mmCIF file of C-alpha atoms in Angstrom:
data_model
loop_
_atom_site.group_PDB
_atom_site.id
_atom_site.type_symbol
_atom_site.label_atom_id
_atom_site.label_comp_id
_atom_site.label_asym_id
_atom_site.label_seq_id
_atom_site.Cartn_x
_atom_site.Cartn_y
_atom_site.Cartn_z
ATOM 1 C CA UNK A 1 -4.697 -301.816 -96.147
ATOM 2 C CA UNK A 2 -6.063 -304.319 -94.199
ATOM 3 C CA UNK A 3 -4.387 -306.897 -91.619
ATOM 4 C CA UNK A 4 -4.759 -310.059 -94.284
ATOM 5 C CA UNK A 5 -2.044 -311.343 -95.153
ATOM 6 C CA UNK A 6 -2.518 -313.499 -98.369
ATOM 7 C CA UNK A 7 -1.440 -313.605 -101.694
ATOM 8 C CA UNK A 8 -4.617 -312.152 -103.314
ATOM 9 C CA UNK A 9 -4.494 -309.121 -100.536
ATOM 10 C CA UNK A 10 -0.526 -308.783 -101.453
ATOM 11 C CA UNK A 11 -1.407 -307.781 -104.789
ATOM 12 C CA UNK A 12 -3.825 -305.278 -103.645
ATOM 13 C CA UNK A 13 -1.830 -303.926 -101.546
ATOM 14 C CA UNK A 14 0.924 -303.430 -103.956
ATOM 15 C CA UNK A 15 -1.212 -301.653 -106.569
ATOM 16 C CA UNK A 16 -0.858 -298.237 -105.718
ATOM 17 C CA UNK A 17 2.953 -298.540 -105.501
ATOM 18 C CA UNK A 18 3.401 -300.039 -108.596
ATOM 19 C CA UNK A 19 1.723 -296.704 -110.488
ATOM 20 C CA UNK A 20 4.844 -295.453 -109.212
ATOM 21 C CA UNK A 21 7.071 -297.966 -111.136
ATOM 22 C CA UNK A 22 5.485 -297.351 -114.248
ATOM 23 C CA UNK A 23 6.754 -293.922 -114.391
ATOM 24 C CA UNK A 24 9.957 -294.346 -113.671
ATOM 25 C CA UNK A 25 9.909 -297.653 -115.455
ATOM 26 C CA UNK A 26 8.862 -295.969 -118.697
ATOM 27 C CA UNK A 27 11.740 -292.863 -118.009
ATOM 28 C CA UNK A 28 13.791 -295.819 -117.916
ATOM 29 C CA UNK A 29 13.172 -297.424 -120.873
ATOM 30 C CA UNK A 30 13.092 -294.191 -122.559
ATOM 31 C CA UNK A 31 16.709 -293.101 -121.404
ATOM 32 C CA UNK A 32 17.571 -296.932 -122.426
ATOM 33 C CA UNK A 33 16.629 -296.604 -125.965
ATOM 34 C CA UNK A 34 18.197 -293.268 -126.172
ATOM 35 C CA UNK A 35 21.754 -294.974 -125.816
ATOM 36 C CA UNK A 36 21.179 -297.122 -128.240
ATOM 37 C CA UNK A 37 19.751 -300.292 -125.920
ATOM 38 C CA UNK A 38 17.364 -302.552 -128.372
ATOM 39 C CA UNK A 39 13.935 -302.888 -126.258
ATOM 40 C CA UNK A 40 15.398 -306.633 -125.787
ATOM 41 C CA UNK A 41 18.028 -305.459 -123.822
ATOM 42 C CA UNK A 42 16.540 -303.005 -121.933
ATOM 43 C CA UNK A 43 13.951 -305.780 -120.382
ATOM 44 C CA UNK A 44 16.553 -308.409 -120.119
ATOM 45 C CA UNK A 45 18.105 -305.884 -117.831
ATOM 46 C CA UNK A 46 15.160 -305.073 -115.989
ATOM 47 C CA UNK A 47 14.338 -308.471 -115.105
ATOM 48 C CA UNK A 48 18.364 -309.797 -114.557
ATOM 49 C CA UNK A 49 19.527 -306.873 -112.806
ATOM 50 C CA UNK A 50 15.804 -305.286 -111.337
ATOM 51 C CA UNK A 51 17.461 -302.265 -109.707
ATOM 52 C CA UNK A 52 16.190 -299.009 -110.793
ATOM 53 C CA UNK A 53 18.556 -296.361 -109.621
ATOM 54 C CA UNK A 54 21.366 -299.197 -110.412
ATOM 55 C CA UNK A 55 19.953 -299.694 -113.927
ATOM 56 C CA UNK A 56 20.331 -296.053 -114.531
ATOM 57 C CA UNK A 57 23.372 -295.764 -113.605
ATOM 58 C CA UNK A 58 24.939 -298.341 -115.450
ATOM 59 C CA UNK A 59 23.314 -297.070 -118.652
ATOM 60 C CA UNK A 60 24.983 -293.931 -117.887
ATOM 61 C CA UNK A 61 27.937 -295.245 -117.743
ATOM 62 C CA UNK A 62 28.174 -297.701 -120.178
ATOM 63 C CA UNK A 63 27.729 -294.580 -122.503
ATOM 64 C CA UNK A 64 30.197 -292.799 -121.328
ATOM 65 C CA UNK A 65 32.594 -296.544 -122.216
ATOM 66 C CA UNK A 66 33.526 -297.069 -118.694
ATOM 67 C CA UNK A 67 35.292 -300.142 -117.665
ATOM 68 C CA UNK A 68 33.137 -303.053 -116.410
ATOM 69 C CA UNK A 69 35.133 -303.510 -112.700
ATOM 70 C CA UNK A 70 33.921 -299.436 -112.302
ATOM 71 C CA UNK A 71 29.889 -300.148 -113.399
ATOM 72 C CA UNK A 72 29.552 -303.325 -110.963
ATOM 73 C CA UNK A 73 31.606 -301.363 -108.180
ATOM 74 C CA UNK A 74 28.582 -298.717 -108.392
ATOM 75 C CA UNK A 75 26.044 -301.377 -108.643
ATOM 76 C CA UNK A 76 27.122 -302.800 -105.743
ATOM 77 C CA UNK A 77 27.212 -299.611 -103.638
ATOM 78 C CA UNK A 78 23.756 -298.394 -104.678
ATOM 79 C CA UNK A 79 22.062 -301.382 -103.956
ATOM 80 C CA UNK A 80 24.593 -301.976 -100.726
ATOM 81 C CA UNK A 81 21.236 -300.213 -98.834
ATOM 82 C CA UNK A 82 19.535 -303.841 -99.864
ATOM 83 C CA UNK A 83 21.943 -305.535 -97.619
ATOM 84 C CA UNK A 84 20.273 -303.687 -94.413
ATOM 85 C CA UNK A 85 16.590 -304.178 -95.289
ATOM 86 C CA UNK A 86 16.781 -307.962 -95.764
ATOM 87 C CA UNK A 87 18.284 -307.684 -92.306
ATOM 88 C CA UNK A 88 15.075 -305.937 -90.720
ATOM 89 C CA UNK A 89 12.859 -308.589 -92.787
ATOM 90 C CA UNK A 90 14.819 -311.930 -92.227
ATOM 91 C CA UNK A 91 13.425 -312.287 -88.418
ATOM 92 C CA UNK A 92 9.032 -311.994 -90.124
ATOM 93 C CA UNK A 93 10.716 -315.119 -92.308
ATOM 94 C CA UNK A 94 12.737 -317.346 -89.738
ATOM 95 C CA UNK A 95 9.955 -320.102 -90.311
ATOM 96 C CA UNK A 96 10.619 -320.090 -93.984
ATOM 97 C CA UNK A 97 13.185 -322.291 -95.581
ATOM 98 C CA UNK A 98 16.363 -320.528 -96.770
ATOM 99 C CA UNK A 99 14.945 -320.775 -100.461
ATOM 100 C CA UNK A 100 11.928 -318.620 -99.475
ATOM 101 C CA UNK A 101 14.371 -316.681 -97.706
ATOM 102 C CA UNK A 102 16.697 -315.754 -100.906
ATOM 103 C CA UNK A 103 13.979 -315.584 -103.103
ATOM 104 C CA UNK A 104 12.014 -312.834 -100.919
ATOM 105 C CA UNK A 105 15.285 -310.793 -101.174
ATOM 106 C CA UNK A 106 16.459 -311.555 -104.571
ATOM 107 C CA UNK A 107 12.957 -309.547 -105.268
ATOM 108 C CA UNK A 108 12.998 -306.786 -102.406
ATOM 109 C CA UNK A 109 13.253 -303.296 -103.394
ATOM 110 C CA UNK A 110 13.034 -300.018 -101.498
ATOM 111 C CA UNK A 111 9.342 -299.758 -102.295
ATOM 112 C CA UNK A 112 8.066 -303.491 -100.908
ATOM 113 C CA UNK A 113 10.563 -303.014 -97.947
ATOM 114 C CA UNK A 114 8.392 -299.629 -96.921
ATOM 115 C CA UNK A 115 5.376 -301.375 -97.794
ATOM 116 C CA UNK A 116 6.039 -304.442 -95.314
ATOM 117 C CA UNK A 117 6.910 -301.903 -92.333
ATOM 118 C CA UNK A 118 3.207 -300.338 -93.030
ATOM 119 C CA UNK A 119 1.636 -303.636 -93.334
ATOM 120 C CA UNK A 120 3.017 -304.519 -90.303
ATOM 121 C CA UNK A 121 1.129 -301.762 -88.173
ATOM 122 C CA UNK A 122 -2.323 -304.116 -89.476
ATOM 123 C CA UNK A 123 -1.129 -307.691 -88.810
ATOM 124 C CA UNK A 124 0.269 -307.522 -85.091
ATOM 125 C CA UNK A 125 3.836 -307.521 -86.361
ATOM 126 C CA UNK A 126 3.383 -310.451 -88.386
ATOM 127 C CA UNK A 127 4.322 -310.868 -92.439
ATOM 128 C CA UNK A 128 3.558 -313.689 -94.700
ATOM 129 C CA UNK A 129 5.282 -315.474 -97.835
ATOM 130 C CA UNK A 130 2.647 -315.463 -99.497
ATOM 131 C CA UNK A 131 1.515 -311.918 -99.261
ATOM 132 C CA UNK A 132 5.334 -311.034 -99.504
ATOM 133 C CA UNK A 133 6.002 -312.888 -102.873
ATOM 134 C CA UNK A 134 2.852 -311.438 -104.025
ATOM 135 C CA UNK A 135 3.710 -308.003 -103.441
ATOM 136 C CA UNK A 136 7.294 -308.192 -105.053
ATOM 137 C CA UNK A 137 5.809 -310.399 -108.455
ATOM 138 C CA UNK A 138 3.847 -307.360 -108.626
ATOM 139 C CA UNK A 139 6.654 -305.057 -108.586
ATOM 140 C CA UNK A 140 8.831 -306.902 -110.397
ATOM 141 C CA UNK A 141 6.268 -307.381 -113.003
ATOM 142 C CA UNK A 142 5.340 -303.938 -113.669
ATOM 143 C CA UNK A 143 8.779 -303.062 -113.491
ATOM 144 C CA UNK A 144 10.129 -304.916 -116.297
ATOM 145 C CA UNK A 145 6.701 -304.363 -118.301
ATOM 146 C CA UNK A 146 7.027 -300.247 -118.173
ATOM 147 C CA UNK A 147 10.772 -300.332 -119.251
ATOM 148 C CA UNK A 148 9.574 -302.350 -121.836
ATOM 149 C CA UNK A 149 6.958 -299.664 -123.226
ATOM 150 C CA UNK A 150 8.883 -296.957 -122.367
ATOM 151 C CA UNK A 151 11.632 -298.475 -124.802
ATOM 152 C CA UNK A 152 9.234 -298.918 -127.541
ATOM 153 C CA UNK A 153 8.119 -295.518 -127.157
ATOM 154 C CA UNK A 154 12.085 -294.184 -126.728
ATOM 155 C CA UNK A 155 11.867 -292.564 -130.240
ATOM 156 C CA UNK A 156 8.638 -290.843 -129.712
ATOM 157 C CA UNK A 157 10.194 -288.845 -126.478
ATOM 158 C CA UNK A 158 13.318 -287.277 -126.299
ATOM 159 C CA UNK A 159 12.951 -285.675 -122.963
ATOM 160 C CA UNK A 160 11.332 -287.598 -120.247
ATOM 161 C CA UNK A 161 11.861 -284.855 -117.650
ATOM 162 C CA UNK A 162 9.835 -282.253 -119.071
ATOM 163 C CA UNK A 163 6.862 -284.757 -118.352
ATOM 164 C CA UNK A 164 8.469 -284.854 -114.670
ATOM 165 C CA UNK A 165 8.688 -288.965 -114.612
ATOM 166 C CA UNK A 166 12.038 -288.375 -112.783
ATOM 167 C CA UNK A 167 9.785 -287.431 -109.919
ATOM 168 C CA UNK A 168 7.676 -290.542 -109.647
ATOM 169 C CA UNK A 169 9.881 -291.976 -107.361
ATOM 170 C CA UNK A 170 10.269 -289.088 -105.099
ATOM 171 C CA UNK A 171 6.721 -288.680 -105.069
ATOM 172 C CA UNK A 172 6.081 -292.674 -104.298
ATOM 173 C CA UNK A 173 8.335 -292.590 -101.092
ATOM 174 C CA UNK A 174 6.639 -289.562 -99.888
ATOM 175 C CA UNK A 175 3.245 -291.206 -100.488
ATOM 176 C CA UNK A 176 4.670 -294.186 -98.438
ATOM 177 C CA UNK A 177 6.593 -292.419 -95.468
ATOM 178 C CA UNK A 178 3.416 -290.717 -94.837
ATOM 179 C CA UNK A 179 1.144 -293.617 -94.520
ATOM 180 C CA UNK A 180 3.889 -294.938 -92.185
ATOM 181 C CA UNK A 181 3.934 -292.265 -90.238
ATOM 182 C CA UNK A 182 0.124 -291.918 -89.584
ATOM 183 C CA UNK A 183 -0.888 -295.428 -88.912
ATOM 184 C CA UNK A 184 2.223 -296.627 -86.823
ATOM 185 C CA UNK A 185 0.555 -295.907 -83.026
ATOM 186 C CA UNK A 186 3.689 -298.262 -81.653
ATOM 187 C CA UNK A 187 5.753 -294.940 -82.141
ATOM 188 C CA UNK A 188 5.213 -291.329 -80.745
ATOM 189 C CA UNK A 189 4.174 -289.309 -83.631
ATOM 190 C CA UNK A 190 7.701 -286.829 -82.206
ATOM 191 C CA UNK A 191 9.839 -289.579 -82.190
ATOM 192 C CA UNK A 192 9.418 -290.600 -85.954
ATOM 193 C CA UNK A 193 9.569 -286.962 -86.969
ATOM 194 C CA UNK A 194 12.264 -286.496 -85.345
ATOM 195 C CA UNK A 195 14.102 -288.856 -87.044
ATOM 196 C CA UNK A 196 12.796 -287.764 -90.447
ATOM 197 C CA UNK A 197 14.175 -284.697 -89.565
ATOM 198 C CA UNK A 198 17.715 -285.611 -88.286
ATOM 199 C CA UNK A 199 17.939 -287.746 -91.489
ATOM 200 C CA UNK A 200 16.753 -284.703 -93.974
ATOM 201 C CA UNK A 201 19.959 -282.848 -92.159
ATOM 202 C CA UNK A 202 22.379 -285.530 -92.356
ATOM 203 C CA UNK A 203 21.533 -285.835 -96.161
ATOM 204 C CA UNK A 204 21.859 -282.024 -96.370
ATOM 205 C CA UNK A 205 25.216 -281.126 -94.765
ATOM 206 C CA UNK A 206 26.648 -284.895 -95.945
ATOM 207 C CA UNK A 207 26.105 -283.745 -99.700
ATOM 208 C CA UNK A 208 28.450 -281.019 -99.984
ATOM 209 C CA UNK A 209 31.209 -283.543 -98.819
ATOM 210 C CA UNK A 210 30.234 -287.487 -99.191
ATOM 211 C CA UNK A 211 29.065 -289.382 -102.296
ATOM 212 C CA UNK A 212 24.974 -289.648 -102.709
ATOM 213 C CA UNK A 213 25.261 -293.366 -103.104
ATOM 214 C CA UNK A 214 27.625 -294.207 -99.865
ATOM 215 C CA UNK A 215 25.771 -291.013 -98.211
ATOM 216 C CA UNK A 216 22.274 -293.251 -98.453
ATOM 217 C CA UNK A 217 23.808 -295.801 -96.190
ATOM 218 C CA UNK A 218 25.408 -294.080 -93.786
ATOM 219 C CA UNK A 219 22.091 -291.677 -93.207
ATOM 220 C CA UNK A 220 20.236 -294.993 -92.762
ATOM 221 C CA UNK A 221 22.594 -296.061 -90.168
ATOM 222 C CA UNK A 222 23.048 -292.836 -88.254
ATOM 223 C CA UNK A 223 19.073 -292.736 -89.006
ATOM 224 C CA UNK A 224 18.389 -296.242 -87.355
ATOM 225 C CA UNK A 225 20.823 -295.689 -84.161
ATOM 226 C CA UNK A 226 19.213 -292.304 -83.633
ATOM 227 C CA UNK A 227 16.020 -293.478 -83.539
ATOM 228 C CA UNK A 228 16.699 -296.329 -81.321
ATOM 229 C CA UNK A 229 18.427 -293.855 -78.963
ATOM 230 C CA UNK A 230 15.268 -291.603 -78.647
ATOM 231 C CA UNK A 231 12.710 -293.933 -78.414
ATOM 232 C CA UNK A 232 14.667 -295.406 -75.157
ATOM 233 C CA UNK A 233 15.761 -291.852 -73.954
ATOM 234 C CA UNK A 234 11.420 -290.890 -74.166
ATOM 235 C CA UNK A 235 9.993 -293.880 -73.674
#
């Protein structure tokens, strides 16, 4: 990664992430077909509703025939998490008009959010439209594409998790925390793993007693204010 910040470098940049959309793209698409989605559908969904854990979920529950105000009530609070990371990008886009603006977060996932807070340990702080829309056309794109061939190849695999696709993801954010970590000098290396850590045991304990989905967001908030509070208290 380097501290450009154009379109051409945005897809570079983005390439090794999207290897991790494929797989979990193509689980998708498989799990899709397997309830009965044409492969029509199952791209139409990946490029209207682009949500990956949310497009999961609502095939798993439009199988099981539940009502429509209960799927988009689920939608909305896995993908409530979105609502906090266009937050921490809208001041890098303050000098873009407000239809730059929505379009950079009608496109943001969690994987081009992580990706702009590495980036922005190379560029002095600073993003770009350009490199930003490149990076999530990339995503988007290889998104929709691997759902697609995973559908086609839906009747050719029954059981994506014996391949371990279902671990893509995991393995993606890993990949991504880690380069964060490393190359982020604005940050004592104890401070960020600290957090990681306080984060790992709200997650833990909040399991056995709080939904996964709502869980996310309130580990990200306790996650945010508790870093905030130990970078001042060891500054």
């Amino acid at each position: 990664m380097t501290g450009e910040l154009t379109a051409r470098v945005g897809f570079e940049d983005t390439i090794p992430t999207a290897f991790g959309y494929i797989g979990i793209g193509i689980a998708f698409g498989i799990i899709g077909q397997s309830n009965h989605l044409s492969v029509l559908e199952i791209i139409l969904m990946s490029l209207i509703t682009y949500a990956g854990s949310a497009q999961f979920v609502i095939v798993s529950m439009a199988a099981l025939h539940a009502n429509i105000l209960s799927i988009v009530l689920s939608v909305f609070l896995v993908n409530s998490r979105m609502i906090l990371m266009s937050t921490v990008i809208a001041p890098y886009m303050k000098k873009e008009s407000l239809l730059r603006n929505v379009w950079i977060g009608t496109l943001l996932t969690d994987e081009t959010f992580a990706l702009s807070m590495n980036k922005l340990n190379y560029t002095d702080h600073r993003l770009s439209y350009s490199w930003f829309n490149s990076a999530n056309l990339t995503a988007y794109l290889t998104w929709f594409a691997a759902s697609g061939i995973g559908g086609a190849l839906g009747n050719l695999i029954t059981n994506p998790e014996q391949f371990g696709l279902g671990f893509a993801l995991v393995a993606m954010f890993i990949g991504l925390l880690y380069l964060q970590i490393i190359t982020d000098k604005t940050i004592r290396l104890g401070i960020q793993l600290g957090v990681v850590g306080f984060v790992a045991v709200v997650m833990y304990l909040g399991l056995a007693v709080i939904p996964e989905n709502i869980l996310l967001l309130i580990a990200a908030l306790l996650g945010c204010t508790f870093g905030v509070t130990l970078k001042h208290v060891l500054r």
